[in-house]
mmCIF file of C-alpha atoms and ligand atoms in Angstrom:
data_model
loop_
_atom_site.group_PDB
_atom_site.id
_atom_site.type_symbol
_atom_site.label_atom_id
_atom_site.label_comp_id
_atom_site.label_asym_id
_atom_site.label_seq_id
_atom_site.Cartn_x
_atom_site.Cartn_y
_atom_site.Cartn_z
ATOM 1 C CA UNK L 1 103.784 -69.190 -9.041
ATOM 2 C CA UNK L 2 106.666 -69.675 -7.270
ATOM 3 C CA UNK L 3 107.394 -70.187 -4.374
ATOM 4 C CA UNK L 4 108.861 -66.731 -3.944
ATOM 5 C CA UNK L 5 105.577 -64.879 -4.964
ATOM 6 C CA UNK L 6 103.932 -66.828 -2.612
ATOM 7 C CA UNK L 7 106.125 -65.644 0.152
ATOM 8 C CA UNK L 8 105.667 -61.742 -1.262
ATOM 9 C CA UNK L 9 101.387 -61.813 -1.054
ATOM 10 C CA UNK L 10 101.432 -63.294 2.084
ATOM 11 C CA UNK L 11 103.996 -60.347 3.106
ATOM 12 C CA UNK L 12 101.609 -57.608 0.997
ATOM 13 C CA UNK L 13 98.622 -59.018 2.819
ATOM 14 C CA UNK L 14 100.053 -59.403 6.320
ATOM 15 C CA UNK L 15 100.882 -55.756 5.872
ATOM 16 C CA UNK L 16 98.166 -54.683 3.983
ATOM 17 C CA UNK L 17 95.293 -56.403 6.478
ATOM 18 C CA UNK L 18 97.369 -54.920 9.617
ATOM 19 C CA UNK L 19 97.043 -51.541 7.924
ATOM 20 C CA UNK L 20 93.289 -51.866 7.760
ATOM 21 C CA UNK L 21 92.947 -53.544 11.485
ATOM 22 C CA UNK L 22 94.505 -50.142 12.905
ATOM 23 C CA UNK L 23 92.571 -47.551 10.396
ATOM 24 C CA UNK L 24 89.489 -49.721 11.734
ATOM 25 C CA UNK L 25 90.057 -50.031 15.494
ATOM 26 C CA UNK L 26 90.274 -46.009 15.751
ATOM 27 C CA UNK L 27 86.686 -46.013 14.572
ATOM 28 C CA UNK L 28 85.742 -48.457 16.844
ATOM 29 C CA UNK L 29 87.460 -46.579 20.138
ATOM 30 C CA UNK L 30 86.013 -43.014 18.260
ATOM 31 C CA UNK L 31 82.469 -44.788 17.814
ATOM 32 C CA UNK L 32 82.148 -46.776 21.007
ATOM 33 C CA UNK L 33 82.934 -43.348 23.183
ATOM 34 C CA UNK L 34 79.877 -41.565 20.514
ATOM 35 C CA UNK L 35 77.465 -44.052 22.216
ATOM 36 C CA UNK L 36 78.718 -43.600 25.806
ATOM 37 C CA UNK L 37 78.109 -39.888 25.238
ATOM 38 C CA UNK L 38 74.581 -40.579 24.294
ATOM 39 C CA UNK L 39 74.479 -38.861 21.333
ATOM 40 C CA UNK L 40 73.391 -38.722 17.188
ATOM 41 C CA UNK L 41 75.712 -38.502 14.267
ATOM 42 C CA UNK L 42 74.607 -37.131 11.122
ATOM 43 C CA UNK L 43 72.148 -40.115 9.602
ATOM 44 C CA UNK L 44 72.808 -42.318 12.259
ATOM 45 C CA UNK L 45 70.715 -42.469 14.939
ATOM 46 C CA UNK L 46 71.453 -43.518 18.385
ATOM 47 C CA UNK L 47 71.103 -47.542 17.226
ATOM 48 C CA UNK L 48 73.107 -46.813 14.681
ATOM 49 C CA UNK L 49 75.634 -45.381 16.309
ATOM 50 C CA UNK L 50 76.244 -48.487 18.489
ATOM 51 C CA UNK L 51 75.395 -50.515 15.566
ATOM 52 C CA UNK L 52 78.860 -49.814 13.834
ATOM 53 C CA UNK L 53 80.335 -49.557 16.513
ATOM 54 C CA UNK L 54 80.132 -53.255 16.961
ATOM 55 C CA UNK L 55 79.891 -54.227 13.213
ATOM 56 C CA UNK L 56 83.536 -52.060 12.752
ATOM 57 C CA UNK L 57 84.987 -54.190 15.672
ATOM 58 C CA UNK L 58 83.881 -57.145 14.254
ATOM 59 C CA UNK L 59 85.288 -56.346 11.144
ATOM 60 C CA UNK L 60 88.884 -55.319 13.292
ATOM 61 C CA UNK L 61 88.484 -59.004 14.628
ATOM 62 C CA UNK L 62 88.231 -59.994 10.619
ATOM 63 C CA UNK L 63 91.511 -58.656 9.876
ATOM 64 C CA UNK L 64 93.338 -58.946 12.300
ATOM 65 C CA UNK L 65 92.797 -62.728 11.811
ATOM 66 C CA UNK L 66 93.636 -61.950 8.012
ATOM 67 C CA UNK L 67 96.706 -60.105 9.347
ATOM 68 C CA UNK L 68 97.920 -62.614 11.700
ATOM 69 C CA UNK L 69 97.840 -65.945 9.359
ATOM 70 C CA UNK L 70 99.009 -64.393 6.450
ATOM 71 C CA UNK L 71 102.222 -63.045 8.787
ATOM 72 C CA UNK L 72 102.563 -66.168 9.909
ATOM 73 C CA UNK L 73 102.981 -68.487 7.055
ATOM 74 C CA UNK L 74 105.191 -65.870 5.183
ATOM 75 C CA UNK L 75 108.902 -66.979 6.578
ATOM 76 C CA UNK L 76 110.738 -63.984 5.843
ATOM 77 C CA UNK L 77 108.178 -63.222 9.714
ATOM 78 C CA UNK L 78 110.185 -65.217 11.538
ATOM 79 C CA UNK L 79 106.963 -65.600 13.902
ATOM 80 C CA UNK L 80 105.631 -68.178 15.235
ATOM 81 C CA UNK L 81 101.416 -68.835 16.551
ATOM 82 C CA UNK L 82 102.159 -68.293 20.245
ATOM 83 C CA UNK L 83 104.039 -65.494 19.584
ATOM 84 C CA UNK L 84 100.475 -64.237 18.500
ATOM 85 C CA UNK L 85 99.171 -64.653 21.103
ATOM 86 C CA UNK L 86 102.273 -64.732 24.172
ATOM 87 C CA UNK L 87 103.161 -61.334 24.317
ATOM 88 C CA UNK L 88 107.187 -60.594 24.588
ATOM 89 C CA UNK L 89 108.187 -64.059 23.666
ATOM 90 C CA UNK L 90 109.249 -63.458 20.308
ATOM 91 C CA UNK L 91 112.701 -63.883 18.831
ATOM 92 C CA UNK L 92 111.716 -60.718 16.393
ATOM 93 C CA UNK L 93 112.358 -58.258 17.433
ATOM 94 C CA UNK L 94 109.951 -59.528 21.205
ATOM 95 C CA UNK L 95 108.919 -56.353 22.363
ATOM 96 C CA UNK L 96 107.245 -54.538 19.569
ATOM 97 C CA UNK L 97 105.584 -57.730 18.430
ATOM 98 C CA UNK L 98 104.524 -58.143 22.169
ATOM 99 C CA UNK L 99 102.490 -55.210 22.202
ATOM 100 C CA UNK L 100 100.807 -56.711 18.309
ATOM 101 C CA UNK L 101 100.275 -59.603 20.824
ATOM 102 C CA UNK L 102 98.403 -58.202 23.801
ATOM 103 C CA UNK L 103 96.409 -56.089 21.368
ATOM 104 C CA UNK L 104 95.322 -59.275 19.991
ATOM 105 C CA UNK L 105 94.378 -60.657 23.700
ATOM 106 C CA UNK L 106 92.528 -57.459 23.660
ATOM 107 C CA UNK L 107 91.249 -57.919 21.385
ATOM 108 C CA UNK L 108 89.381 -61.023 22.047
ATOM 109 C CA UNK L 109 88.542 -60.195 25.310
ATOM 110 C CA UNK L 110 86.554 -57.195 24.218
ATOM 111 C CA UNK L 111 84.567 -58.577 21.706
ATOM 112 C CA UNK L 112 84.205 -62.255 23.379
ATOM 113 C CA UNK L 113 82.692 -60.635 27.410
ATOM 114 C CA UNK L 114 80.826 -57.994 24.199
ATOM 115 C CA UNK L 115 78.667 -60.652 22.321
ATOM 116 C CA UNK L 116 77.894 -62.825 26.215
ATOM 117 C CA UNK L 117 77.370 -59.746 27.604
ATOM 118 C CA UNK L 118 73.668 -60.411 28.148
ATOM 119 C CA UNK L 119 75.434 -63.426 29.927
ATOM 120 C CA UNK L 120 77.727 -61.671 32.234
ATOM 121 C CA UNK L 121 76.089 -58.816 33.275
ATOM 122 C CA UNK L 122 76.953 -55.314 33.539
ATOM 123 C CA UNK L 123 79.248 -54.638 35.603
ATOM 124 C CA UNK L 124 81.343 -57.195 33.803
ATOM 125 C CA UNK L 125 81.255 -56.642 30.740
ATOM 126 C CA UNK L 126 81.749 -52.777 31.571
ATOM 127 C CA UNK L 127 85.388 -52.927 33.729
ATOM 128 C CA UNK L 128 86.882 -54.917 30.257
ATOM 129 C CA UNK L 129 85.659 -52.167 28.453
ATOM 130 C CA UNK L 130 87.758 -50.193 29.895
ATOM 131 C CA UNK L 131 90.290 -52.069 28.077
ATOM 132 C CA UNK L 132 89.850 -50.812 24.945
ATOM 133 C CA UNK L 133 91.692 -47.877 26.173
ATOM 134 C CA UNK L 134 95.640 -49.853 26.057
ATOM 135 C CA UNK L 135 94.336 -51.489 23.333
ATOM 136 C CA UNK L 136 93.705 -48.960 21.159
ATOM 137 C CA UNK L 137 97.964 -47.327 22.364
ATOM 138 C CA UNK L 138 99.267 -50.204 21.597
ATOM 139 C CA UNK L 139 98.226 -51.557 18.553
ATOM 140 C CA UNK L 140 100.009 -48.732 17.838
ATOM 141 C CA UNK L 141 102.983 -48.459 19.197
ATOM 142 C CA UNK L 142 103.320 -51.745 17.691
ATOM 143 C CA UNK L 143 102.282 -50.943 14.007
ATOM 144 C CA UNK L 144 105.263 -47.959 14.572
ATOM 145 C CA UNK L 145 108.086 -50.794 16.527
ATOM 146 C CA UNK L 146 107.404 -53.657 14.133
ATOM 147 C CA UNK L 147 105.859 -52.413 10.933
ATOM 148 C CA UNK L 148 108.196 -52.307 7.183
ATOM 149 C CA UNK L 149 106.232 -49.155 6.337
ATOM 150 C CA UNK L 150 106.207 -47.410 8.701
ATOM 151 C CA UNK L 151 109.040 -45.260 7.862
ATOM 152 C CA UNK L 152 107.126 -44.887 4.556
ATOM 153 C CA UNK L 153 106.011 -41.401 3.876
ATOM 154 C CA UNK L 154 101.887 -42.379 3.364
ATOM 155 C CA UNK L 155 102.147 -44.736 6.295
ATOM 156 C CA UNK L 156 102.864 -41.893 8.392
ATOM 157 C CA UNK L 157 100.877 -39.185 7.416
ATOM 158 C CA UNK L 158 98.005 -42.119 8.445
ATOM 159 C CA UNK L 159 99.171 -43.077 11.828
ATOM 160 C CA UNK L 160 99.259 -39.112 12.372
ATOM 161 C CA UNK L 161 95.710 -39.091 11.371
ATOM 162 C CA UNK L 162 94.695 -41.695 13.276
ATOM 163 C CA UNK L 163 96.085 -40.387 16.758
ATOM 164 C CA UNK L 164 95.262 -37.122 16.266
ATOM 165 C CA UNK L 165 91.615 -38.630 15.898
ATOM 166 C CA UNK L 166 92.109 -40.483 18.708
ATOM 167 C CA UNK L 167 93.304 -37.289 20.388
ATOM 168 C CA UNK L 168 90.326 -35.193 19.844
ATOM 169 C CA UNK L 169 87.896 -38.260 20.556
ATOM 170 C CA UNK L 170 89.064 -38.972 23.867
ATOM 171 C CA UNK L 171 89.869 -34.447 24.599
ATOM 172 C CA UNK L 172 85.339 -34.840 23.909
ATOM 173 C CA UNK L 173 84.944 -38.123 25.496
ATOM 174 C CA UNK L 174 86.844 -35.796 29.166
ATOM 175 C CA UNK L 175 85.559 -32.270 28.710
ATOM 176 C CA UNK L 176 82.353 -30.860 30.948
ATOM 177 C CA UNK L 177 79.460 -30.951 28.473
ATOM 178 C CA UNK L 178 80.111 -34.736 26.764
ATOM 179 C CA UNK L 179 77.105 -36.396 27.536
ATOM 180 C CA UNK L 180 74.186 -35.941 26.352
ATOM 181 C CA UNK L 181 72.357 -35.034 30.104
ATOM 182 C CA UNK L 182 71.666 -30.833 29.626
ATOM 183 C CA UNK L 183 68.258 -31.065 31.776
ATOM 184 C CA UNK L 184 69.836 -32.962 34.419
ATOM 185 C CA UNK L 185 71.817 -32.523 37.306
ATOM 186 C CA UNK L 186 74.720 -33.263 36.037
ATOM 187 C CA UNK L 187 76.089 -36.802 36.460
ATOM 188 C CA UNK L 188 73.585 -37.561 38.253
ATOM 189 C CA UNK L 189 70.330 -39.336 36.501
ATOM 190 C CA UNK L 190 68.206 -36.828 38.381
ATOM 191 C CA UNK L 191 65.735 -34.026 37.185
ATOM 192 C CA UNK L 192 67.490 -30.662 37.161
ATOM 193 C CA UNK L 193 66.283 -28.482 39.696
ATOM 194 C CA UNK L 194 65.021 -25.523 37.503
ATOM 195 C CA UNK L 195 62.930 -28.635 35.098
ATOM 196 C CA UNK L 196 62.011 -29.925 38.101
ATOM 197 C CA UNK L 197 60.094 -26.618 39.328
ATOM 198 C CA UNK L 198 58.916 -26.607 35.818
ATOM 199 C CA UNK L 199 56.672 -29.482 36.125
ATOM 200 C CA UNK L 200 56.032 -28.225 39.866
ATOM 201 C CA UNK L 201 55.255 -24.826 39.128
ATOM 202 C CA UNK L 202 52.816 -27.514 36.518
ATOM 203 C CA UNK L 203 50.585 -28.968 39.095
ATOM 204 C CA UNK S 1 51.844 -62.300 26.727
ATOM 205 C CA UNK S 2 54.337 -59.967 26.838
ATOM 206 C CA UNK S 3 55.971 -56.587 28.317
ATOM 207 C CA UNK S 4 58.628 -54.274 28.058
ATOM 208 C CA UNK S 5 60.256 -53.819 31.438
ATOM 209 C CA UNK S 6 63.000 -50.996 32.063
ATOM 210 C CA UNK S 7 65.345 -52.131 35.595
ATOM 211 C CA UNK S 8 65.081 -48.464 36.255
ATOM 212 C CA UNK S 9 68.908 -48.209 38.405
ATOM 213 C CA UNK S 10 70.132 -49.019 35.463
ATOM 214 C CA UNK S 11 68.669 -46.751 32.452
ATOM 215 C CA UNK S 12 70.515 -43.671 32.046
ATOM 216 C CA UNK S 13 67.922 -42.214 29.605
ATOM 217 C CA UNK S 14 70.315 -42.500 26.929
ATOM 218 C CA UNK S 15 66.950 -43.773 24.261
ATOM 219 C CA UNK S 16 68.338 -45.974 22.209
ATOM 220 C CA UNK S 17 65.155 -48.371 23.019
ATOM 221 C CA UNK S 18 62.574 -45.228 21.979
ATOM 222 C CA UNK S 19 64.189 -45.137 18.040
ATOM 223 C CA UNK S 20 64.293 -49.236 18.344
ATOM 224 C CA UNK S 21 60.585 -49.849 20.012
ATOM 225 C CA UNK S 22 58.509 -46.260 18.984
ATOM 226 C CA UNK S 23 55.044 -48.008 18.907
ATOM 227 C CA UNK S 24 55.994 -48.960 22.808
ATOM 228 C CA UNK S 25 58.675 -46.419 23.884
ATOM 229 C CA UNK S 26 58.425 -42.535 23.942
ATOM 230 C CA UNK S 27 61.632 -40.084 26.091
ATOM 231 C CA UNK S 28 60.803 -38.173 28.955
ATOM 232 C CA UNK S 29 61.905 -34.020 28.444
ATOM 233 C CA UNK S 30 64.891 -35.801 30.229
ATOM 234 C CA UNK S 31 65.710 -38.775 27.071
ATOM 235 C CA UNK S 32 64.076 -40.692 30.215
ATOM 236 C CA UNK S 33 62.082 -43.459 28.514
ATOM 237 C CA UNK S 34 57.871 -43.441 28.788
ATOM 238 C CA UNK S 35 56.599 -47.323 28.719
ATOM 239 C CA UNK S 36 53.502 -48.983 27.057
ATOM 240 C CA UNK S 37 52.367 -51.234 29.759
ATOM 241 C CA UNK S 38 50.587 -52.571 27.133
ATOM 242 C CA UNK S 39 51.794 -56.550 25.813
ATOM 243 C CA UNK S 40 54.078 -56.187 23.365
ATOM 244 C CA UNK S 41 51.944 -57.218 20.148
ATOM 245 C CA UNK S 42 53.081 -60.061 17.851
ATOM 246 C CA UNK S 43 54.161 -57.518 15.160
ATOM 247 C CA UNK S 44 56.712 -55.241 17.321
ATOM 248 C CA UNK S 45 58.574 -58.423 19.789
ATOM 249 C CA UNK S 46 61.166 -58.103 16.522
ATOM 250 C CA UNK S 47 61.887 -54.662 17.200
ATOM 251 C CA UNK S 48 61.836 -54.772 21.113
ATOM 252 C CA UNK S 49 63.631 -58.258 21.196
ATOM 253 C CA UNK S 50 66.353 -56.083 19.203
ATOM 254 C CA UNK S 51 66.187 -52.915 21.461
ATOM 255 C CA UNK S 52 66.347 -55.206 24.471
ATOM 256 C CA UNK S 53 69.749 -56.418 22.445
ATOM 257 C CA UNK S 54 71.042 -53.362 22.244
ATOM 258 C CA UNK S 55 69.791 -50.965 24.978
ATOM 259 C CA UNK S 56 74.149 -50.235 26.383
ATOM 260 C CA UNK S 57 73.540 -49.922 29.771
ATOM 261 C CA UNK S 58 71.087 -53.702 30.096
ATOM 262 C CA UNK S 59 69.009 -52.197 31.458
ATOM 263 C CA UNK S 60 65.428 -53.283 29.255
ATOM 264 C CA UNK S 61 64.040 -57.154 29.816
ATOM 265 C CA UNK S 62 61.380 -58.442 27.769
ATOM 266 C CA UNK S 63 59.146 -60.320 30.315
ATOM 267 C CA UNK S 64 57.342 -62.936 30.102
ATOM 268 C CA UNK S 65 53.765 -63.366 32.169
ATOM 269 C CA UNK S 66 50.900 -65.585 31.935
ATOM 270 C CA UNK S 67 47.560 -63.942 32.108
HETATM 271 C C1 HEM C 1 81.413 -57.018 19.537
HETATM 272 C C2 HEM C 1 82.143 -56.125 20.014
HETATM 273 C C3 HEM C 1 81.321 -54.896 20.912
HETATM 274 C C4 HEM C 1 80.293 -54.834 21.198
HETATM 275 C C5 HEM C 1 79.207 -55.097 21.040
HETATM 276 C C6 HEM C 1 80.238 -52.679 22.044
HETATM 277 C C7 HEM C 1 79.696 -52.627 22.820
HETATM 278 C C8 HEM C 1 79.810 -51.873 22.962
HETATM 279 C C9 HEM C 1 78.978 -50.422 23.788
HETATM 280 C C10 HEM C 1 77.395 -50.645 23.948
HETATM 281 C C11 HEM C 1 79.509 -50.099 24.443
HETATM 282 C C12 HEM C 1 78.585 -48.093 24.924
HETATM 283 C C13 HEM C 1 78.452 -48.766 27.132
HETATM 284 C C14 HEM C 1 78.021 -47.286 27.199
HETATM 285 O O1 HEM C 1 77.297 -46.879 26.686
HETATM 286 O O2 HEM C 1 78.298 -47.318 28.627
HETATM 287 C C15 HEM C 1 80.557 -49.708 23.682
HETATM 288 C C16 HEM C 1 81.764 -48.471 24.677
HETATM 289 C C17 HEM C 1 82.444 -48.812 23.997
HETATM 290 N N1 HEM C 1 84.049 -49.226 23.324
HETATM 291 FE FE1 HEM C 1 83.207 -51.290 22.636
HETATM 292 N N2 HEM C 1 81.443 -53.107 22.153
HETATM 293 C C18 HEM C 1 82.596 -54.094 21.068
HETATM 294 C C19 HEM C 1 83.204 -53.520 20.838
HETATM 295 C C20 HEM C 1 85.332 -53.465 21.299
HETATM 296 C C21 HEM C 1 85.797 -53.133 21.050
HETATM 297 C C22 HEM C 1 86.560 -54.301 19.902
HETATM 298 C C23 HEM C 1 87.092 -51.647 20.913
HETATM 299 C C24 HEM C 1 88.355 -51.433 20.995
HETATM 300 C C25 HEM C 1 88.783 -51.073 20.290
HETATM 301 C C26 HEM C 1 85.730 -51.439 21.413
HETATM 302 C C27 HEM C 1 85.878 -49.967 22.083
HETATM 303 C C28 HEM C 1 84.722 -48.792 23.021
HETATM 304 C C29 HEM C 1 85.549 -48.262 23.557
HETATM 305 C C30 HEM C 1 86.176 -47.249 23.720
HETATM 306 C C31 HEM C 1 83.905 -47.620 24.346
HETATM 307 C C32 HEM C 1 83.624 -46.119 24.915
HETATM 308 C C33 HEM C 1 83.976 -46.450 26.535
HETATM 309 C C34 HEM C 1 83.982 -44.883 26.983
HETATM 310 O O3 HEM C 1 85.044 -44.385 27.479
HETATM 311 O O4 HEM C 1 82.577 -44.902 28.260
HETATM 312 N N3 HEM C 1 84.600 -52.225 21.824
HETATM 313 N N4 HEM C 1 81.329 -50.927 23.198
HETATM 314 S S1 SF4 C 2 68.057 -47.834 25.623
HETATM 315 FE FE1 SF4 C 2 68.428 -48.538 28.136
HETATM 316 S S2 SF4 C 2 69.204 -47.044 29.127
HETATM 317 FE FE2 SF4 C 2 68.788 -46.313 27.468
HETATM 318 S S3 SF4 C 2 66.933 -45.350 27.366
HETATM 319 FE FE3 SF4 C 2 65.624 -47.407 26.973
HETATM 320 S S4 SF4 C 2 66.376 -48.471 28.679
HETATM 321 FE FE4 SF4 C 2 67.169 -46.961 28.898
#
């Protein structure tokens, strides 16, 4: 292969793995929210929803690594290694590349804390896990601002589809009957009074 | 021997554990786990460990006791 075709291959792989990462992140956010709801999905019991959430996020990390390695090796992208982790220092599109670096940093933080969940405890893990809601918009803005393909029709439709999915599931996340706790006093762990009366009556 | 233990201040009745260790955990009518007091049989230990790792609230643990 000539070095030009190597460069072209790196560039295609870099873009493709970026698109796949965005798709996986969208899936991960959706499945995280379903995990939180305490509900099942068709064909997926609760433990499976949470297991796929975990596996999909590890897969997303893998694609992010490919994305970054290929694009730092590709001379045309003018990206330095440090630009991938330290936000806003890049010479080329500092804001948009910086949002990508910020997403990567959050992704590392979310993954490492999640893998060490038993060690660091629920409070710390859960607090850090809220950063997921910043990660997705950062990654989306990064895709819009730095992607070569961002103006292609298929990419526009793909991004619109991801955005519609996330906005839809966020709407459900903040809706009143999001949690699977019908028989409890809203927002608490207490059994609903009606249900309590029934048990008392039964005594 | 080893028993399953639930931290009731943490558990909020998601029921993943009952799916993973049906041998020892049922759900009550509000979704909270009803957990068997019995020692975890050796064959179930793998499932029990998996449930401990999967609990979204880190409310489930395995406790070794000397009987
Ligand atoms: C090894 C990796 C991961 C593990 C083991 C994991 C585990 C979990 C668990 C157990 C929950 C449920 C929390 C609860 O029910 O209170 C959750 C929720 C969630 N996760 Fe992850 N997670 C991982 C990575 C990620 C990543 C990388 C993202 C970022 C895109 C993410 C986004 C979310 C979201 C958006 C929620 C819902 C939060 C809420 O509104 O309550 N997770 N995750
Ligand atoms: S999985 Fe955890 S939070 Fe859910 S019911 Fe079992 S112990 Fe409680």
